[in-house]
mmCIF file of C-alpha atoms in Angstrom:
data_model
loop_
_atom_site.group_PDB
_atom_site.id
_atom_site.type_symbol
_atom_site.label_atom_id
_atom_site.label_comp_id
_atom_site.label_asym_id
_atom_site.label_seq_id
_atom_site.Cartn_x
_atom_site.Cartn_y
_atom_site.Cartn_z
ATOM 1 C CA MET A 11 -10.328 7.164 -7.496
ATOM 2 C CA PHE A 12 -9.942 4.635 -4.786
ATOM 3 C CA MET A 13 -8.337 6.714 -2.535
ATOM 4 C CA SER A 14 -10.830 8.305 -0.428
ATOM 5 C CA GLN A 15 -12.809 4.917 0.627
ATOM 6 C CA PHE A 16 -11.179 3.766 3.580
ATOM 7 C CA HIS A 17 -9.871 5.733 6.382
ATOM 8 C CA ALA A 18 -7.526 5.781 9.379
ATOM 9 C CA THR A 19 -4.053 5.454 7.415
ATOM 10 C CA THR A 20 -2.140 6.366 4.318
ATOM 11 C CA ILE A 21 0.087 4.475 2.388
ATOM 12 C CA PHE A 22 2.461 5.966 -0.409
ATOM 13 C CA ALA A 23 4.682 3.825 -2.878
ATOM 14 C CA ILE A 24 6.773 4.606 -5.689
ATOM 15 C CA ARG A 25 9.505 3.406 -8.294
ATOM 16 C CA HIS A 26 11.910 6.131 -8.784
ATOM 17 C CA GLN A 27 15.583 6.246 -9.972
ATOM 18 C CA GLY A 28 15.579 2.386 -10.465
ATOM 19 C CA LYS A 29 14.703 2.073 -6.505
ATOM 20 C CA GLY A 30 11.291 1.346 -4.973
ATOM 21 C CA ALA A 31 10.074 2.871 -1.497
ATOM 22 C CA MET A 32 6.691 2.247 0.326
ATOM 23 C CA ALA A 33 5.739 4.555 3.488
ATOM 24 C CA GLY A 34 3.086 4.082 5.735
ATOM 25 C CA ASP A 35 2.028 6.139 8.897
ATOM 26 C CA GLY A 36 1.100 4.485 12.447
ATOM 27 C CA GLN A 37 -2.109 5.751 13.393
ATOM 28 C CA VAL A 38 -4.820 3.299 14.432
ATOM 29 C CA THR A 39 -8.145 5.141 14.559
ATOM 30 C CA PHE A 40 -11.464 3.281 16.399
ATOM 31 C CA GLY A 41 -14.483 4.380 14.800
ATOM 32 C CA ASN A 42 -14.576 8.263 13.705
ATOM 33 C CA ALA A 43 -12.835 9.997 17.052
ATOM 34 C CA VAL A 44 -10.284 7.976 19.017
ATOM 35 C CA VAL A 45 -7.192 7.337 17.939
ATOM 36 C CA MET A 46 -6.207 3.957 19.550
ATOM 37 C CA LYS A 47 -2.462 3.490 18.375
ATOM 38 C CA HIS A 48 0.445 5.667 16.989
ATOM 39 C CA THR A 49 2.762 3.158 16.075
ATOM 40 C CA ALA A 50 1.209 0.879 13.935
ATOM 41 C CA ARG A 51 3.368 -1.440 11.248
ATOM 42 C CA LYS A 52 1.098 -1.759 7.823
ATOM 43 C CA ILE A 53 3.585 -2.332 5.522
ATOM 44 C CA ARG A 54 5.252 -5.519 5.929
ATOM 45 C CA ARG A 55 8.100 -7.417 3.980
ATOM 46 C CA LEU A 56 6.790 -10.943 2.082
ATOM 47 C CA PHE A 57 8.731 -13.582 0.174
ATOM 48 C CA HIS A 58 11.629 -13.767 1.691
ATOM 49 C CA GLY A 59 12.167 -9.780 1.616
ATOM 50 C CA LYS A 60 11.589 -9.391 -1.970
ATOM 51 C CA VAL A 61 8.124 -8.044 -1.960
ATOM 52 C CA LEU A 62 6.838 -4.910 -0.042
ATOM 53 C CA ALA A 63 2.919 -4.827 0.847
ATOM 54 C CA GLY A 64 1.363 -1.993 2.570
ATOM 55 C CA PHE A 65 -2.585 -1.901 3.410
ATOM 56 C CA ALA A 66 -5.727 0.458 4.077
ATOM 57 C CA GLY A 67 -8.590 -0.302 5.826
ATOM 58 C CA ALA A 68 -9.886 -2.774 8.578
ATOM 59 C CA VAL A 69 -6.768 -4.041 10.438
ATOM 60 C CA ALA A 70 -8.218 -7.504 10.866
ATOM 61 C CA ASP A 71 -9.042 -7.710 6.930
ATOM 62 C CA ALA A 72 -5.699 -6.287 6.036
ATOM 63 C CA PHE A 73 -4.099 -9.292 7.987
ATOM 64 C CA THR A 74 -6.104 -11.739 6.042
ATOM 65 C CA LEU A 75 -5.312 -10.332 3.219
ATOM 66 C CA PHE A 76 -1.613 -10.022 3.844
ATOM 67 C CA GLU A 77 -1.883 -14.129 4.548
ATOM 68 C CA MET A 78 -3.448 -14.790 1.415
ATOM 69 C CA PHE A 79 -0.901 -12.610 -0.625
ATOM 70 C CA GLU A 80 1.845 -14.253 0.533
ATOM 71 C CA GLY A 81 0.415 -17.708 -0.075
ATOM 72 C CA LYS A 82 -0.138 -16.552 -3.644
ATOM 73 C CA LEU A 83 3.399 -15.522 -3.931
ATOM 74 C CA GLU A 84 4.747 -19.005 -2.539
ATOM 75 C CA GLU A 85 2.641 -20.489 -4.715
ATOM 76 C CA TYR A 86 3.643 -18.553 -7.650
ATOM 77 C CA ASN A 87 6.976 -18.549 -6.882
ATOM 78 C CA GLY A 88 7.572 -14.899 -6.084
ATOM 79 C CA ASN A 89 5.616 -13.876 -9.348
ATOM 80 C CA LEU A 90 4.031 -10.522 -7.634
ATOM 81 C CA GLN A 91 2.040 -9.754 -11.165
ATOM 82 C CA ARG A 92 0.516 -13.188 -11.240
ATOM 83 C CA ALA A 93 0.000 -13.281 -7.246
ATOM 84 C CA ALA A 94 -1.952 -10.298 -7.406
ATOM 85 C CA VAL A 95 -4.197 -11.261 -10.118
ATOM 86 C CA GLU A 96 -5.126 -14.877 -8.505
ATOM 87 C CA LEU A 97 -5.375 -12.894 -5.065
ATOM 88 C CA ALA A 98 -7.945 -10.455 -6.787
ATOM 89 C CA LYS A 99 -9.965 -12.829 -8.269
ATOM 90 C CA GLU A 100 -10.193 -14.694 -5.205
ATOM 91 C CA TRP A 101 -11.280 -12.169 -3.625
ATOM 92 C CA ARG A 102 -13.756 -10.594 -5.620
ATOM 93 C CA SER A 103 -15.379 -14.085 -6.260
ATOM 94 C CA ASP A 104 -15.623 -15.423 -2.759
ATOM 95 C CA LYS A 105 -18.441 -14.602 -0.674
ATOM 96 C CA VAL A 106 -17.176 -14.057 2.655
ATOM 97 C CA LEU A 107 -13.745 -11.998 1.146
ATOM 98 C CA ARG A 108 -15.606 -9.857 -0.908
ATOM 99 C CA ARG A 109 -16.647 -8.618 2.743
ATOM 100 C CA LEU A 110 -13.147 -7.170 3.296
ATOM 101 C CA GLU A 111 -12.760 -3.793 3.571
ATOM 102 C CA ALA A 112 -9.069 -3.310 2.775
ATOM 103 C CA MET A 113 -6.895 -2.206 -0.307
ATOM 104 C CA LEU A 114 -3.208 -3.471 -0.585
ATOM 105 C CA ILE A 115 -0.302 -1.995 -2.525
ATOM 106 C CA VAL A 116 2.190 -4.477 -3.503
ATOM 107 C CA MET A 117 5.860 -3.979 -4.958
ATOM 108 C CA ASP A 118 8.983 -5.986 -6.004
ATOM 109 C CA ASP A 119 12.100 -4.634 -7.881
ATOM 110 C CA THR A 120 10.329 -4.234 -11.036
ATOM 111 C CA HIS A 121 6.742 -3.718 -10.517
ATOM 112 C CA LEU A 122 4.225 -1.965 -8.265
ATOM 113 C CA LEU A 123 0.968 -2.721 -7.793
ATOM 114 C CA LEU A 124 -2.865 -1.915 -6.521
ATOM 115 C CA ILE A 125 -5.677 -4.763 -5.311
ATOM 116 C CA SER A 126 -8.452 -4.175 -4.666
ATOM 117 C CA GLY A 127 -11.507 -6.473 -3.315
ATOM 118 C CA THR A 128 -13.523 -5.253 -6.794
ATOM 119 C CA GLY A 129 -10.908 -7.115 -8.736
ATOM 120 C CA GLU A 130 -8.359 -4.458 -10.013
ATOM 121 C CA VAL A 131 -4.842 -4.978 -10.248
ATOM 122 C CA ILE A 132 -4.003 -1.400 -11.379
ATOM 123 C CA GLU A 133 -0.009 -0.672 -12.447
ATOM 124 C CA PRO A 134 0.616 3.123 -12.217
ATOM 125 C CA ASP A 135 1.904 5.159 -15.333
ATOM 126 C CA ASP A 136 3.958 7.186 -13.389
ATOM 127 C CA GLY A 137 5.546 4.495 -10.645
ATOM 128 C CA ILE A 138 3.277 6.188 -7.697
ATOM 129 C CA LEU A 139 0.305 4.705 -5.682
ATOM 130 C CA ALA A 140 -1.306 5.421 -2.485
ATOM 131 C CA ILE A 141 -4.039 4.534 -0.539
ATOM 132 C CA GLY A 142 -6.308 5.616 2.632
ATOM 133 C CA SER A 143 -7.452 8.535 3.858
ATOM 134 C CA GLY A 144 -4.416 10.682 3.256
ATOM 135 C CA GLY A 145 -4.104 8.873 -0.167
ATOM 136 C CA ASN A 146 -4.875 11.824 -2.321
ATOM 137 C CA TYR A 147 -2.617 14.164 -0.274
ATOM 138 C CA ALA A 148 0.501 11.800 -0.387
ATOM 139 C CA LEU A 149 0.137 11.341 -3.983
ATOM 140 C CA ALA A 150 0.204 14.747 -4.977
ATOM 141 C CA ALA A 151 2.436 15.697 -2.571
ATOM 142 C CA GLY A 152 5.098 12.694 -4.344
ATOM 143 C CA ARG A 153 4.058 13.473 -8.095
ATOM 144 C CA ALA A 154 4.861 16.958 -7.136
ATOM 145 C CA LEU A 155 8.192 16.117 -5.632
ATOM 146 C CA LYS A 156 9.370 13.496 -7.986
ATOM 147 C CA ALA A 157 8.731 16.167 -10.972
ATOM 148 C CA TYR A 158 10.135 18.970 -9.781
ATOM 149 C CA ALA A 159 12.975 17.363 -7.245
ATOM 150 C CA GLY A 160 13.387 13.605 -8.159
ATOM 151 C CA GLU A 161 16.511 14.136 -9.459
ATOM 152 C CA HIS A 162 17.789 15.354 -6.147
ATOM 153 C CA LEU A 163 15.823 12.895 -4.167
ATOM 154 C CA THR A 164 15.527 9.265 -3.682
ATOM 155 C CA ALA A 165 12.616 7.130 -3.558
ATOM 156 C CA LYS A 166 12.985 6.729 0.259
ATOM 157 C CA GLN A 167 13.086 10.683 0.457
ATOM 158 C CA ILE A 168 10.102 11.432 -1.744
ATOM 159 C CA ALA A 169 8.087 8.734 0.327
ATOM 160 C CA GLU A 170 9.189 10.151 3.470
ATOM 161 C CA ALA A 171 8.311 13.554 2.544
ATOM 162 C CA ALA A 172 4.962 12.473 1.040
ATOM 163 C CA LEU A 173 3.567 10.588 3.860
ATOM 164 C CA LYS A 174 4.773 14.048 6.107
ATOM 165 C CA VAL A 175 2.281 16.027 3.832
ATOM 166 C CA ALA A 176 -0.256 13.914 4.604
ATOM 167 C CA GLY A 177 0.236 13.979 8.251
ATOM 168 C CA ASP A 178 -0.081 17.206 8.397
ATOM 169 C CA ILE A 179 -3.440 17.796 6.052
ATOM 170 C CA CYS A 180 -5.345 14.019 7.172
ATOM 171 C CA VAL A 181 -6.466 14.051 10.825
ATOM 172 C CA TYR A 182 -6.153 10.109 10.231
ATOM 173 C CA THR A 183 -2.607 9.943 9.335
ATOM 174 C CA ASN A 184 0.159 10.925 11.846
ATOM 175 C CA ASP A 185 3.867 11.631 11.409
ATOM 176 C CA CYS A 186 5.111 8.082 13.347
ATOM 177 C CA ILE A 187 6.608 7.039 9.543
ATOM 178 C CA ILE A 188 7.338 3.750 8.483
ATOM 179 C CA VAL A 189 9.633 3.847 5.239
ATOM 180 C CA GLU A 190 10.500 0.271 3.626
ATOM 181 C CA GLU A 191 12.994 0.403 0.445
ATOM 182 C CA LEU A 192 13.713 -2.544 -1.985
#
């Protein structure tokens, strides 16, 4: 439902076999026609390396959200769920922040959450989330891999493979993939 709102990236995250992994591509697109960068890092480690956060959307907006989310993590001593809810509330209620065009996926060693500017904080039932223009492709690939090859693949392997599938299909997603694990 949210996956096709924002262009120029794909972020995929999975909790699998007690581990977490998040993958993102490196493409930055200017408008709809020009690739400006191939190796951007859209995933960050936050709160002493214990939290992963990935963004889809406008880059400047995402940096603002990373900083705000990191502040909330510090304020709530690393409580991911509380920090996510507080960020979503502030994001939705502030007139300036409401205009930010980005989404975040955040995860720690136990939780995986989607945070949106409309106030949603969603934890998936199946331990998989994807956002961005290639999000639906990565989500479908990740779900298939987890269901049919999950016992033979790690979370990191599934995340990387899901991004490769998205990169083969989505023109806003490239094959410069960065994967972070928890």
